[in-house]
Structures are given as structure tokens and as C-alpha cells.
Short mmCIF file of C-alpha atoms and ligand atoms in Angstrom, two decimals:
data_model
loop_
_atom_site.label_atom_id
_atom_site.label_comp_id
_atom_site.label_asym_id
_atom_site.label_seq_id
_atom_site.Cartn_x
_atom_site.Cartn_y
_atom_site.Cartn_z
CA VAL A 24 -91.09 -135.29 -122.41
CA GLN A 25 -88.86 -135.92 -119.42
CA THR A 26 -85.30 -136.25 -120.69
CA SER A 27 -82.88 -138.46 -118.80
CA SER A 28 -81.32 -135.44 -117.08
CA GLY A 29 -84.74 -134.69 -115.61
CA ASP A 30 -85.48 -131.42 -117.40
CA LEU A 31 -88.88 -130.93 -118.95
CA PHE A 32 -88.64 -130.28 -122.67
CA LYS A 33 -91.68 -130.77 -124.84
CA PRO A 34 -90.89 -130.09 -128.47
CA LYS A 35 -93.79 -128.65 -130.46
CA ARG A 36 -92.34 -126.36 -133.09
CA VAL A 37 -90.16 -128.13 -135.65
CA MET A 38 -88.12 -126.53 -138.41
CA VAL A 39 -87.45 -128.90 -141.30
CA ILE A 40 -84.44 -127.70 -143.27
CA GLY A 41 -84.45 -129.31 -146.72
CA GLY A 42 -88.22 -129.86 -146.45
CA ASP A 43 -88.74 -129.72 -150.22
CA GLY A 44 -86.49 -132.75 -150.77
CA TYR A 45 -87.16 -136.50 -150.78
CA CYS A 46 -86.74 -137.26 -147.07
CA GLY A 47 -87.63 -133.75 -145.89
CA TRP A 48 -90.97 -133.48 -147.70
CA ALA A 49 -92.19 -136.83 -146.37
CA THR A 50 -91.01 -135.90 -142.86
CA ALA A 51 -92.55 -132.41 -142.85
CA LEU A 52 -95.98 -133.80 -143.76
CA HIS A 53 -95.67 -136.66 -141.29
CA LEU A 54 -94.81 -134.33 -138.41
CA SER A 55 -97.58 -131.91 -139.37
CA ASN A 56 -100.03 -134.82 -139.45
CA LYS A 57 -98.84 -135.91 -136.00
CA GLY A 58 -99.73 -132.53 -134.53
CA TYR A 59 -96.37 -130.75 -134.57
CA GLU A 60 -96.15 -127.16 -135.77
CA VAL A 61 -93.91 -127.34 -138.83
CA ALA A 62 -91.92 -124.83 -140.88
CA ILE A 63 -90.03 -125.78 -144.01
CA VAL A 64 -86.75 -124.04 -144.81
CA ASP A 65 -85.36 -124.76 -148.27
CA SER A 66 -83.31 -122.91 -150.87
CA LEU A 67 -84.80 -125.07 -153.67
CA VAL A 68 -81.23 -125.62 -154.87
CA ARG A 69 -82.05 -129.26 -155.52
CA ARG A 70 -84.60 -128.31 -158.18
CA LEU A 71 -81.85 -126.15 -159.70
CA PHE A 72 -79.36 -129.07 -159.84
CA ASP A 73 -81.96 -131.04 -161.77
CA HIS A 74 -82.39 -128.20 -164.27
CA GLN A 75 -78.66 -127.73 -164.63
CA LEU A 76 -77.94 -131.42 -165.21
CA GLY A 77 -81.04 -132.03 -167.33
CA LEU A 78 -82.52 -134.49 -164.83
CA ASP A 79 -86.04 -134.94 -163.56
CA SER A 80 -87.87 -136.88 -160.89
CA LEU A 81 -89.77 -139.95 -162.12
CA THR A 82 -92.83 -138.39 -160.54
CA PRO A 83 -94.03 -134.95 -161.55
CA ILE A 84 -93.61 -132.80 -158.43
CA SER A 85 -95.57 -129.64 -157.72
CA SER A 86 -94.00 -126.40 -156.61
CA ILE A 87 -93.45 -126.19 -152.87
CA GLN A 88 -96.11 -123.45 -152.67
CA ASN A 89 -98.73 -125.63 -154.38
CA ARG A 90 -97.74 -128.60 -152.26
CA LEU A 91 -98.34 -126.63 -149.07
CA GLN A 92 -101.63 -125.16 -150.31
CA ARG A 93 -102.85 -128.63 -151.15
CA TRP A 94 -101.83 -129.90 -147.70
CA LYS A 95 -103.74 -127.03 -146.08
CA SER A 96 -106.85 -127.64 -148.16
CA LEU A 97 -106.82 -131.39 -147.42
CA THR A 98 -106.02 -131.31 -143.70
CA GLY A 99 -106.57 -127.75 -142.51
CA LYS A 100 -102.96 -127.72 -141.29
CA SER A 101 -100.57 -124.92 -142.19
CA ILE A 102 -96.87 -125.43 -142.77
CA GLU A 103 -94.84 -122.24 -142.77
CA LEU A 104 -92.37 -121.72 -145.59
CA TYR A 105 -89.03 -119.91 -145.57
CA ILE A 106 -87.25 -119.94 -148.92
CA GLY A 107 -83.55 -119.26 -148.51
CA ASP A 108 -80.05 -120.64 -148.18
CA ILE A 109 -78.91 -121.61 -144.69
CA CYS A 110 -75.36 -120.66 -145.72
CA ASP A 111 -76.70 -117.07 -145.65
CA PHE A 112 -76.51 -116.42 -141.91
CA GLU A 113 -78.67 -113.29 -142.06
CA PHE A 114 -81.49 -115.31 -143.60
CA LEU A 115 -81.05 -118.13 -141.11
CA SER A 116 -80.95 -115.77 -138.09
CA GLU A 117 -84.15 -114.06 -139.15
CA THR A 118 -85.80 -117.41 -139.76
CA PHE A 119 -84.77 -118.69 -136.33
CA GLN A 120 -85.90 -115.53 -134.54
CA SER A 121 -89.18 -115.48 -136.39
CA TYR A 122 -90.05 -119.19 -136.04
CA GLU A 123 -88.46 -120.04 -132.65
CA PRO A 124 -88.11 -123.81 -133.21
CA ASP A 125 -87.91 -126.38 -130.38
CA ALA A 126 -86.29 -128.84 -132.78
CA VAL A 127 -84.50 -128.44 -136.10
CA VAL A 128 -84.37 -131.41 -138.45
CA HIS A 129 -81.56 -130.73 -140.85
CA PHE A 130 -81.88 -132.48 -144.23
CA GLY A 131 -80.70 -129.45 -146.21
CA GLU A 132 -77.50 -130.58 -147.85
CA GLN A 133 -76.13 -131.58 -151.26
CA ARG A 134 -76.58 -135.32 -150.77
CA SER A 135 -75.28 -137.06 -153.87
CA ALA A 136 -71.89 -138.74 -153.79
CA PRO A 137 -71.59 -138.73 -157.63
CA TYR A 138 -72.54 -135.02 -157.77
CA SER A 139 -69.69 -134.24 -155.37
CA MET A 140 -67.28 -136.17 -157.61
CA ILE A 141 -68.15 -134.47 -160.94
CA ASP A 142 -65.51 -131.78 -160.77
CA ARG A 143 -63.68 -129.41 -158.41
CA PRO A 144 -66.46 -126.75 -158.36
CA ARG A 145 -69.05 -129.34 -157.31
CA ALA A 146 -66.73 -130.90 -154.71
CA VAL A 147 -66.12 -127.43 -153.24
CA PHE A 148 -69.80 -126.54 -153.44
CA THR A 149 -70.78 -129.75 -151.63
CA GLN A 150 -68.41 -129.27 -148.73
CA GLN A 151 -69.04 -125.52 -148.47
CA ASN A 152 -72.83 -125.89 -148.64
CA ASN A 153 -72.94 -128.77 -146.18
CA VAL A 154 -70.26 -127.79 -143.67
CA ILE A 155 -71.01 -124.05 -143.54
CA GLY A 156 -74.77 -124.67 -143.54
CA THR A 157 -74.50 -126.95 -140.51
CA LEU A 158 -72.09 -124.57 -138.78
CA ASN A 159 -74.60 -121.76 -139.28
CA VAL A 160 -77.37 -123.89 -137.78
CA LEU A 161 -75.17 -124.57 -134.74
CA PHE A 162 -74.45 -120.84 -134.32
CA ALA A 163 -78.14 -119.97 -134.73
CA ILE A 164 -79.10 -122.46 -132.01
CA LYS A 165 -76.44 -121.10 -129.65
CA GLU A 166 -77.37 -117.49 -130.30
CA PHE A 167 -81.15 -117.55 -130.56
CA ARG A 168 -82.55 -120.83 -129.27
CA GLU A 169 -80.29 -122.58 -126.80
CA GLN A 170 -82.75 -125.33 -125.85
CA CYS A 171 -83.46 -126.27 -129.47
CA HIS A 172 -82.60 -129.89 -130.29
CA LEU A 173 -80.66 -130.44 -133.51
CA VAL A 174 -81.62 -133.62 -135.37
CA LYS A 175 -79.04 -133.87 -138.11
CA LEU A 176 -79.07 -136.27 -141.04
CA GLY A 177 -75.71 -137.97 -141.30
CA THR A 178 -74.92 -141.11 -143.24
CA MET A 179 -73.81 -144.69 -142.66
CA GLY A 180 -71.18 -143.93 -145.29
CA GLU A 181 -69.26 -141.94 -142.68
CA TYR A 182 -67.96 -145.27 -141.34
CA GLY A 183 -66.94 -146.77 -144.67
CA THR A 184 -66.53 -150.55 -144.74
CA PRO A 185 -64.12 -151.50 -141.91
CA ASN A 186 -63.26 -155.16 -141.34
CA ILE A 187 -64.83 -155.09 -137.86
CA ASP A 188 -68.40 -154.53 -136.61
CA ILE A 189 -69.67 -150.95 -136.92
CA GLU A 190 -70.94 -149.51 -133.63
CA GLU A 191 -73.41 -146.63 -133.16
CA GLY A 192 -71.13 -143.64 -133.16
CA PHE A 193 -68.62 -144.71 -130.53
CA ILE A 194 -66.28 -147.62 -129.84
CA THR A 195 -64.59 -148.63 -126.60
CA ILE A 196 -60.93 -149.37 -127.20
CA THR A 197 -58.22 -150.70 -124.91
CA HIS A 198 -54.81 -149.53 -126.03
CA ASN A 199 -51.54 -150.14 -124.18
CA GLY A 200 -53.49 -151.05 -121.07
CA ARG A 201 -55.77 -147.99 -121.02
CA THR A 202 -59.41 -147.92 -122.07
CA ASP A 203 -61.52 -145.13 -123.56
CA THR A 204 -64.75 -144.72 -125.52
CA LEU A 205 -63.92 -142.84 -128.69
CA PRO A 206 -65.69 -141.70 -131.85
CA TYR A 207 -65.94 -144.67 -134.22
CA PRO A 208 -63.30 -144.27 -136.99
CA LYS A 209 -64.57 -142.51 -140.12
CA GLN A 210 -63.53 -143.68 -143.58
CA ALA A 211 -65.84 -141.92 -146.00
CA SER A 212 -65.39 -142.48 -149.72
CA SER A 213 -66.64 -139.40 -151.57
CA PHE A 214 -66.38 -135.65 -151.02
CA TYR A 215 -70.08 -135.79 -150.14
CA HIS A 216 -69.72 -138.52 -147.52
CA LEU A 217 -66.70 -136.66 -146.12
CA SER A 218 -68.80 -133.51 -145.71
CA LYS A 219 -70.96 -135.50 -143.27
CA VAL A 220 -67.86 -136.54 -141.30
CA HIS A 221 -66.83 -132.88 -141.01
CA ASP A 222 -70.38 -131.99 -139.88
CA SER A 223 -70.32 -134.70 -137.21
CA HIS A 224 -67.08 -133.35 -135.80
CA ASN A 225 -68.41 -129.78 -135.68
CA ILE A 226 -71.62 -130.91 -133.99
CA ALA A 227 -69.80 -133.07 -131.41
CA PHE A 228 -67.50 -130.16 -130.56
CA THR A 229 -70.33 -127.65 -130.06
CA CYS A 230 -72.26 -130.08 -127.85
CA LYS A 231 -69.20 -130.18 -125.62
CA ALA A 232 -68.24 -126.51 -125.84
CA TRP A 233 -71.67 -124.85 -125.82
CA GLY A 234 -74.00 -127.49 -124.41
CA ILE A 235 -75.93 -127.94 -127.67
CA ARG A 236 -78.28 -130.96 -127.68
CA ALA A 237 -77.87 -132.97 -130.87
CA THR A 238 -78.73 -136.26 -132.51
CA ASP A 239 -76.72 -137.38 -135.53
CA LEU A 240 -78.79 -139.83 -137.56
CA ASN A 241 -76.42 -141.95 -139.61
CA GLN A 242 -78.96 -142.97 -142.18
CA GLY A 243 -78.52 -145.80 -144.67
CA VAL A 244 -79.80 -145.75 -148.25
CA VAL A 245 -83.51 -144.86 -148.38
CA TYR A 246 -85.94 -146.62 -150.73
CA GLY A 247 -89.62 -146.32 -151.49
CA VAL A 248 -91.74 -143.31 -152.27
CA ARG A 249 -95.17 -143.45 -150.68
CA THR A 250 -95.84 -142.39 -147.14
CA ASP A 251 -99.33 -142.07 -145.61
CA GLU A 252 -99.34 -138.33 -146.16
CA THR A 253 -97.72 -138.03 -149.61
CA ALA A 254 -100.15 -140.67 -150.91
CA MET A 255 -103.14 -138.50 -150.00
CA HIS A 256 -103.13 -136.48 -153.24
CA GLU A 257 -101.16 -136.40 -156.49
CA GLU A 258 -100.02 -132.86 -155.73
CA LEU A 259 -98.33 -134.19 -152.57
CA VAL A 260 -96.40 -136.90 -154.43
CA ASN A 261 -92.75 -137.15 -153.42
CA ARG A 262 -89.79 -136.92 -155.77
CA PHE A 263 -88.30 -140.19 -157.04
CA ASP A 264 -84.75 -140.00 -158.39
CA TYR A 265 -83.58 -142.73 -160.75
CA ASP A 266 -80.75 -141.05 -162.70
CA GLY A 267 -77.07 -141.94 -162.35
CA VAL A 268 -76.30 -138.88 -160.22
CA PHE A 269 -79.13 -138.64 -157.66
CA GLY A 270 -80.83 -142.03 -157.98
CA THR A 271 -80.01 -144.55 -155.24
CA ALA A 272 -79.60 -148.29 -155.56
CA LEU A 273 -82.98 -149.95 -154.94
CA ASN A 274 -85.12 -147.13 -156.35
CA ARG A 275 -82.97 -147.07 -159.48
CA PHE A 276 -83.33 -150.82 -159.96
CA CYS A 277 -87.13 -150.57 -159.81
CA VAL A 278 -87.18 -147.98 -162.57
CA GLN A 279 -84.67 -149.95 -164.62
CA ALA A 280 -86.85 -153.06 -164.29
CA ALA A 281 -89.94 -151.07 -165.29
CA VAL A 282 -88.41 -149.79 -168.54
CA GLY A 283 -86.56 -152.99 -169.47
CA HIS A 284 -83.09 -151.57 -168.81
CA PRO A 285 -80.61 -154.08 -167.36
CA LEU A 286 -80.01 -153.57 -163.64
CA THR A 287 -76.74 -151.68 -163.24
CA VAL A 288 -74.67 -153.59 -160.71
CA TYR A 289 -71.40 -151.67 -160.25
CA GLY A 290 -68.39 -153.99 -160.35
CA LYS A 291 -68.68 -157.24 -158.39
CA GLY A 292 -71.85 -156.15 -156.57
CA GLY A 293 -70.71 -157.28 -153.13
CA GLN A 294 -71.00 -153.67 -151.86
CA THR A 295 -73.14 -153.98 -148.73
CA ARG A 296 -74.99 -151.08 -147.13
CA GLY A 297 -77.75 -150.46 -144.62
CA TYR A 298 -81.17 -149.71 -146.18
CA LEU A 299 -84.52 -148.44 -144.93
CA ASP A 300 -88.00 -147.66 -146.19
CA ILE A 301 -88.88 -143.96 -146.39
CA ARG A 302 -91.80 -144.73 -144.04
CA ASP A 303 -89.14 -145.57 -141.45
CA THR A 304 -87.17 -142.38 -142.16
CA VAL A 305 -90.17 -140.33 -141.03
CA GLN A 306 -90.75 -142.62 -138.06
CA CYS A 307 -87.11 -142.42 -136.92
CA VAL A 308 -87.02 -138.64 -137.14
CA GLU A 309 -90.24 -138.39 -135.15
CA LEU A 310 -88.77 -140.69 -132.48
CA ALA A 311 -85.60 -138.60 -132.27
CA ILE A 312 -87.64 -135.40 -131.86
CA ALA A 313 -90.02 -136.86 -129.29
CA ASN A 314 -87.07 -138.15 -127.21
CA PRO A 315 -84.62 -135.25 -127.31
CA ALA A 316 -80.95 -135.41 -126.45
CA ASN A 317 -79.93 -133.76 -123.18
CA PRO A 318 -78.18 -130.40 -123.20
CA GLY A 319 -74.55 -131.07 -124.12
CA GLU A 320 -75.30 -134.58 -125.35
CA PHE A 321 -74.12 -135.71 -128.78
CA ARG A 322 -76.15 -138.80 -129.66
CA VAL A 323 -75.49 -140.97 -132.68
CA PHE A 324 -78.08 -143.40 -134.03
CA ASN A 325 -77.50 -145.72 -136.97
CA GLN A 326 -80.71 -145.28 -138.95
CA PHE A 327 -81.35 -148.29 -141.16
CA THR A 328 -83.30 -151.50 -140.77
CA GLU A 329 -81.59 -154.15 -142.95
CA GLN A 330 -78.34 -154.74 -144.81
CA PHE A 331 -78.15 -155.83 -148.45
CA SER A 332 -75.45 -156.21 -151.04
CA VAL A 333 -76.09 -154.78 -154.51
CA ASN A 334 -76.27 -158.35 -155.87
CA GLN A 335 -78.93 -159.25 -153.30
CA LEU A 336 -80.99 -156.22 -154.31
CA ALA A 337 -80.63 -157.14 -157.97
CA SER A 338 -81.89 -160.67 -157.37
CA LEU A 339 -84.81 -159.46 -155.23
CA ILE A 340 -85.89 -157.12 -158.03
CA THR A 341 -85.35 -159.79 -160.68
CA ASN A 342 -87.68 -162.17 -158.84
CA ALA A 343 -90.27 -159.52 -158.04
CA GLY A 344 -90.19 -158.31 -161.66
CA GLU A 345 -90.72 -161.82 -163.03
CA LYS A 346 -93.89 -162.14 -160.97
CA LEU A 347 -95.21 -159.01 -162.67
CA GLY A 348 -94.25 -160.33 -166.10
CA LEU A 349 -91.25 -158.05 -166.51
CA ASP A 350 -88.10 -159.42 -168.13
CA VAL A 351 -85.38 -158.30 -165.71
CA LYS A 352 -81.66 -158.90 -166.19
CA ALA A 353 -78.73 -157.67 -164.14
CA ILE A 354 -75.43 -156.68 -165.74
CA SER A 355 -72.12 -155.75 -164.19
CA VAL A 356 -71.01 -152.31 -165.31
CA PRO A 357 -67.47 -151.07 -164.64
CA ASN A 358 -67.59 -149.50 -161.19
CA PRO A 359 -67.39 -145.71 -161.56
CA ARG A 360 -66.55 -145.44 -157.85
CA VAL A 361 -63.55 -146.35 -155.77
CA GLU A 362 -64.97 -148.68 -153.10
CA ALA A 363 -64.57 -152.22 -151.76
CA GLU A 364 -66.66 -154.62 -153.87
CA GLU A 365 -66.32 -157.60 -151.52
CA HIS A 366 -66.08 -156.88 -147.83
CA TYR A 367 -67.21 -157.64 -144.29
CA TYR A 368 -70.19 -155.57 -143.12
CA ASN A 369 -72.03 -155.79 -139.82
CA ALA A 370 -73.42 -152.53 -138.46
CA LYS A 371 -75.31 -152.12 -135.17
CA HIS A 372 -78.72 -150.45 -135.32
CA THR A 373 -80.47 -150.96 -132.01
CA LYS A 374 -80.87 -147.47 -130.53
CA LEU A 375 -83.88 -146.41 -132.63
CA VAL A 376 -85.51 -149.79 -132.05
CA GLU A 377 -85.06 -149.21 -128.31
CA LEU A 378 -86.90 -145.89 -128.73
CA GLY A 379 -89.80 -147.74 -130.37
CA LEU A 380 -89.06 -148.01 -134.11
CA LYS A 381 -91.28 -150.63 -135.77
CA PRO A 382 -89.47 -151.30 -139.04
CA HIS A 383 -91.15 -151.83 -142.40
CA LEU A 384 -88.80 -154.54 -143.66
CA LEU A 385 -88.31 -155.00 -147.39
CA SER A 386 -91.13 -157.32 -148.40
CA ASP A 387 -92.50 -158.82 -151.59
CA SER A 388 -95.53 -156.55 -151.32
CA LEU A 389 -93.40 -153.41 -151.05
CA LEU A 390 -91.26 -154.47 -154.02
CA ASP A 391 -94.43 -155.22 -155.90
CA SER A 392 -95.95 -151.82 -155.22
CA LEU A 393 -92.69 -149.98 -155.90
CA LEU A 394 -92.32 -151.78 -159.24
CA ASN A 395 -95.93 -151.02 -160.11
CA PHE A 396 -95.35 -147.40 -159.16
CA ALA A 397 -92.35 -147.25 -161.50
CA VAL A 398 -94.37 -148.90 -164.30
CA GLN A 399 -97.13 -146.33 -163.81
CA TYR A 400 -94.69 -143.48 -164.52
CA LYS A 401 -92.42 -145.26 -166.99
CA ASP A 402 -93.26 -142.95 -169.89
CA ARG A 403 -91.52 -140.17 -168.00
CA VAL A 404 -88.23 -142.06 -167.83
CA ASP A 405 -85.32 -140.62 -169.79
CA THR A 406 -83.30 -143.78 -170.36
CA LYS A 407 -80.21 -141.70 -171.27
CA GLN A 408 -79.96 -140.70 -167.61
CA ILE A 409 -79.72 -144.25 -166.30
CA MET A 410 -76.09 -145.24 -166.84
CA PRO A 411 -73.59 -143.74 -164.37
CA SER A 412 -71.84 -140.69 -165.80
CA VAL A 413 -69.47 -139.66 -163.01
CA SER A 414 -66.15 -141.38 -162.41
CA TRP A 415 -64.31 -141.12 -159.08
CA ARG A 416 -61.01 -141.56 -160.90
CA LYS A 417 -61.61 -139.02 -163.65
CA VAL A 418 -62.79 -136.14 -161.48
CA GLY A 419 -61.34 -132.94 -162.97
CA VAL A 420 -60.55 -129.39 -161.99
CA LYS A 421 -62.76 -127.76 -164.60
CA THR A 422 -66.51 -127.34 -164.62
CA LYS A 423 -67.87 -130.33 -166.45
CA THR A 424 -71.10 -130.58 -168.41
CA ILE A 425 -72.74 -133.92 -167.81
CA THR A 426 -74.04 -135.39 -171.04
CA ASN A 427 -74.51 -138.99 -171.95
P1 NAD B 520 -82.75 -134.09 -151.47
O1 NAD B 520 -81.70 -133.56 -152.36
O2 NAD B 520 -83.97 -134.69 -152.06
O3 NAD B 520 -83.22 -132.92 -150.47
C1 NAD B 520 -82.34 -132.01 -149.87
C2 NAD B 520 -83.06 -130.67 -149.78
O4 NAD B 520 -82.20 -129.71 -149.13
C3 NAD B 520 -83.38 -130.09 -151.15
O5 NAD B 520 -84.74 -129.72 -151.23
C4 NAD B 520 -82.45 -128.88 -151.28
O6 NAD B 520 -83.01 -127.83 -152.05
C5 NAD B 520 -82.23 -128.49 -149.81
N1 NAD B 520 -80.96 -127.78 -149.56
C6 NAD B 520 -79.71 -128.16 -149.91
N2 NAD B 520 -78.80 -127.24 -149.52
C7 NAD B 520 -79.49 -126.25 -148.89
C8 NAD B 520 -79.12 -125.03 -148.28
N3 NAD B 520 -77.85 -124.63 -148.24
N4 NAD B 520 -80.08 -124.24 -147.73
C9 NAD B 520 -81.40 -124.64 -147.76
N5 NAD B 520 -81.81 -125.79 -148.34
C10 NAD B 520 -80.86 -126.59 -148.90
O7 NAD B 520 -82.05 -135.13 -150.46
P2 NAD B 520 -82.69 -136.29 -149.57
O8 NAD B 520 -82.54 -137.55 -150.28
O9 NAD B 520 -84.01 -135.88 -149.08
O10 NAD B 520 -81.68 -136.29 -148.35
C11 NAD B 520 -81.92 -135.47 -147.23
C12 NAD B 520 -80.82 -135.67 -146.20
O11 NAD B 520 -80.79 -137.03 -145.78
C13 NAD B 520 -79.44 -135.33 -146.73
O12 NAD B 520 -78.71 -134.67 -145.72
C14 NAD B 520 -78.84 -136.67 -147.02
O13 NAD B 520 -77.46 -136.63 -146.88
C15 NAD B 520 -79.49 -137.56 -145.98
N6 NAD B 520 -79.59 -138.96 -146.42
C16 NAD B 520 -80.30 -139.29 -147.55
C17 NAD B 520 -80.37 -140.62 -147.95
C18 NAD B 520 -81.12 -141.08 -149.18
O14 NAD B 520 -81.03 -142.26 -149.52
N7 NAD B 520 -81.85 -140.21 -149.86
C19 NAD B 520 -79.71 -141.59 -147.19
C20 NAD B 520 -78.99 -141.22 -146.06
C21 NAD B 520 -78.94 -139.90 -145.69
N1 USQ B 521 -74.73 -148.96 -156.83
C1 USQ B 521 -74.76 -149.88 -157.83
N2 USQ B 521 -75.54 -149.62 -158.92
C2 USQ B 521 -76.30 -148.50 -159.02
C3 USQ B 521 -76.27 -147.57 -157.98
C4 USQ B 521 -75.46 -147.83 -156.90
O1 USQ B 521 -74.10 -150.92 -157.78
O2 USQ B 521 -76.98 -148.33 -160.04
C5 USQ B 521 -73.89 -149.23 -155.63
C6 USQ B 521 -72.88 -148.14 -155.33
O3 USQ B 521 -71.68 -148.35 -156.00
C7 USQ B 521 -72.77 -148.25 -153.81
C8 USQ B 521 -74.14 -148.70 -153.37
O4 USQ B 521 -74.77 -149.24 -154.52
O5 USQ B 521 -71.86 -149.24 -153.47
C9 USQ B 521 -75.00 -147.59 -152.81
O6 USQ B 521 -75.02 -146.52 -153.74
P1 USQ B 521 -76.21 -145.43 -153.75
O7 USQ B 521 -76.01 -144.55 -154.91
O8 USQ B 521 -77.51 -146.12 -153.59
O9 USQ B 521 -75.96 -144.69 -152.36
P2 USQ B 521 -74.82 -143.68 -151.89
O10 USQ B 521 -74.01 -143.14 -152.99
O11 USQ B 521 -74.09 -144.32 -150.76
O12 USQ B 521 -75.69 -142.46 -151.34
C10 USQ B 521 -77.02 -142.60 -150.86
C11 USQ B 521 -77.58 -141.17 -150.72
C12 USQ B 521 -76.74 -140.42 -149.67
C13 USQ B 521 -76.71 -141.21 -148.38
C14 USQ B 521 -76.22 -142.63 -148.60
C15 USQ B 521 -76.37 -143.50 -147.38
O13 USQ B 521 -77.53 -140.50 -151.97
O14 USQ B 521 -77.32 -139.13 -149.47
O15 USQ B 521 -75.86 -140.56 -147.47
O16 USQ B 521 -77.03 -143.25 -149.61
S1 USQ B 521 -75.03 -144.65 -147.19
O17 USQ B 521 -74.90 -145.41 -148.43
O18 USQ B 521 -75.36 -145.49 -146.08
O19 USQ B 521 -73.84 -143.87 -146.95
#
């Protein structure tokens, strides 16, 4: 790959941090399938959160070791595995020196906004885990692998819901007769989303100060479950979160429809966000890796394909459910979050398309297959986990046990 600065940089060895999670597992297999050498780094802390909160994926997921053995036996391809916490710099240094990655895709964070709002310990954990983890990755690149390209998962939620168009990372402003291109203002609305803002600042600074090459992927809400690779065998099946802490909007609605639970629209339902199919997550990450940032360049891509309000999602699922003979109803539940429920939203998302992204837009057939998927596993649903259990307003200082 010839980067725009003219240097030759052909990434082959990719480290996927958080490769046991929802986006990371699908991406690790996709990259391995595409001929990249892949190593997964994961502390498995996400499986621990599930145990601690009494939650479970809709799909039964195999251990990471069994997943990788199955992948090897099906495809002949090996994925290396490093179990450890990237906040432990000794572990991360050894991993970097042993694997020598050309690119690091960093998914390895605590990614639930409600989890970060349960109580003070979880808010602190989220910011410590995410901010220190990313800082360690930046130091490891500087120290051991200067040319390594960091592809970091950020979030569209960093921008909040401003009353003007959202640009991709930067905005050109004229103020008192002078003009500059500045980072787009950040207005995150949970301790989790704020951790991503802090990460972005640290990454931007180290690109400038140390010449790190980085791409910040401000991803929207991901939906779907099957990718070409995870569909190859039941032991490769991805996780599917539907509970009130880790489940995200569209995926949750599919499970709710499958078990006859009313769709949980929070408040007025005008909350609009960018969404994308998990098949596009893996495609976007591959595009970012194949077209690396230049040394010292801090790139920001808005990674989503379409915008929807919660009400729009609810009506899409209602209609798709009816076609399958499901009786789907949406209800408004008091919004546990502090967020605008009716607002302007228009976010740019052209940079990944310019690199070649061919989006899988939300279609009737995808909704159909996602609903059927949820119906297939509906006996595993714990309906007590569906209603939201974390309030932004009632967050407390003490460790809270989540029970419904
Ligand atoms: P996930 O919880 O399924 O996976 C995250 C993985 O990272 C887990 O396997 C966890 O064990 C691991 N991890 C966490 N902290 C770690 C640490 N300190 N050291 C090593 N491993 C660690 O989450 P996901 O849905 O796959 O999200 C992945 C990334 O994408 C996150 O950064 C998230 O913020 C971002 N993202 C997700 C979505 C979405 O809708 N799921 C949308 C936008 C952005
Ligand atoms: N919502 C409902 N009902 C539900 C669930 C959610 O109305 O049952 C609403 C929420 O109030 C919010 C919107 O839907 O307005 C999206 O909520 P979500 O839980 O689907 O997504 P969010 O909390 O924003 O977080 C998810 C991922 C996170 C990622 C983010 C991308 O968990 O890791 O960063 O999506 S974004 O939303 O673009 O910031």
C-alpha cells in the first residue's frame, strides 16, 4: 500500500484487542479469512461482567480457545491468542514485542453506557480501563513498533446531538475574522461515551507529538449478528446482547419482538443515531487497515451507514414482525437516560465510502433474518433482563447490585 505521503507500508500482521467481543470476534475472523495474520488480545473481562450482573448472550458462545480451535479446523488458519489486560503494561509490552503487529485494531474497552452509569466504582472502572488501556497502546506503539497503525474504535456519541451538521472529526470555523480547522466539539452523555472523548484527545496528541499513525473510527450503533465467517459453524457464533445494560437498540427490539415483550422506546423516541450492520463493521475496519494513516496523521471516520430514530426502528420491527406473524407493540418507558428526545441530527459519513465501503443497508430481508434468528434462540431469553435497570439520575457512590 502506497500511503499518500509516498512511503511503502503493507500491513500484514494485525493485533485485534477485544477480539473475544461482539465487534472484535467478527473482525478477527474476517481479517484472518482475508489473508491477514491475526492475533487476539483480550482479558475476557466482558464474560466476567456478564457473570457478575447475571446476564447472558442470546446465543450460547464457546470459550475463546474452542472458538479458535474450530476456526483452525475449518479453515486451516491459526489466530494467536494473548489473554491479558492491556492496562497491565508489562503484559502489553511482551505481547507487542512477541507479535510485532503492523496494525492494532483496538476494540478492548468497557463499551456500555448504562454499565458506566451504575455506580461510582463502575464509572471509575470504565474510564480507567478505557483511557489507561488506550494510553498503554500508544506507549507500546511508540516504544516497540513505531510504524504500527492504530485503528481505534471510537463512537458517534462523542459528538452528542448538536443543532448543526456533524462533520467527520473536524470543523472549519471562522471566528472574529480568523479561520481554523478544529476538532469537532464533543458533547458526550455518559461516563462511557466521555471515555472515548478522552481517548480521542490522547490519540490526537500523540500523533502530533510522536508521529503515531492513527484512525479513530467513530462508530454508530451496530446491529445484526451473522457475518460470513461466524456463520460457518455454531461454535463460531457471535455474542448477541439483548439485556438492558449491554443490549443495543435494534438488536434488543428483535429479541423483544421474538418473545412478545413490548418494544422499549425510551421517552419520546425521537433519539436519532447512526446505525450499521456488523457486516459493515468488519468491512470498515478492513478498509482502514488496508489504507493506513500516514505517520503523524490523526484520521477520523464516522462509521455508520444510516440514521434512524428509536421510533423509526420500532415501526420497522413492528412491520417486519407482523409479516412473520408476531404480535409486536411498542411502549414508551420513562427514559432512564439524560438525553435529547427530539432533536436535529445530520452526521456526515463519506470518508469510508470514498475508501470503498459498500454498505449493507437495513432491509426487510435483514430484519426478517434477524427476527428469525431471535425466534430460534428465544427459549434462552431471560425476560427479567429486558427492562432498563440503570438510571442516569440515580447513579450512586456505592457499589450497586443490579437486580430486577
Ligand atoms: P464487547 O464488550 O462485546 O467487546 C469488548 C471486548 O474487549 C471484550 O471481549 C472484553 O473482554 C475486551 N476488553 C475490555 N477491556 C479490556 C482490557 N482492558 N484489556 C483487554 N481486553 C479488554 O464490545 P463490542 O460491542 O464488541 O464493542 C467493541 C468496541 O467497539 C468498543 O470499543 C465499543 O466502544 C465500540 N463500539 C461498539 C458499538 C456497538 O454497537 N457494539 C458501537 C460503536 C462503537
Ligand atoms: N434506546 C431505547 N430503547 C432501548 C435501548 C435504547 O429507546 O431499549 C435508545 C437510547 O436511549 C439511545 C439510543 O436508543 O437514545 C441508542 O441506545 P443504545 O443502547 O442502542 O446505544 P448506546 O448507549 O449509544 O451505545 C451503543 C454501544 C456503544 C457505542 C454506541 C454508538 O453500546 O458501545 O459507542 O452504541 S453511538 O450511539 O453512536 O454513540
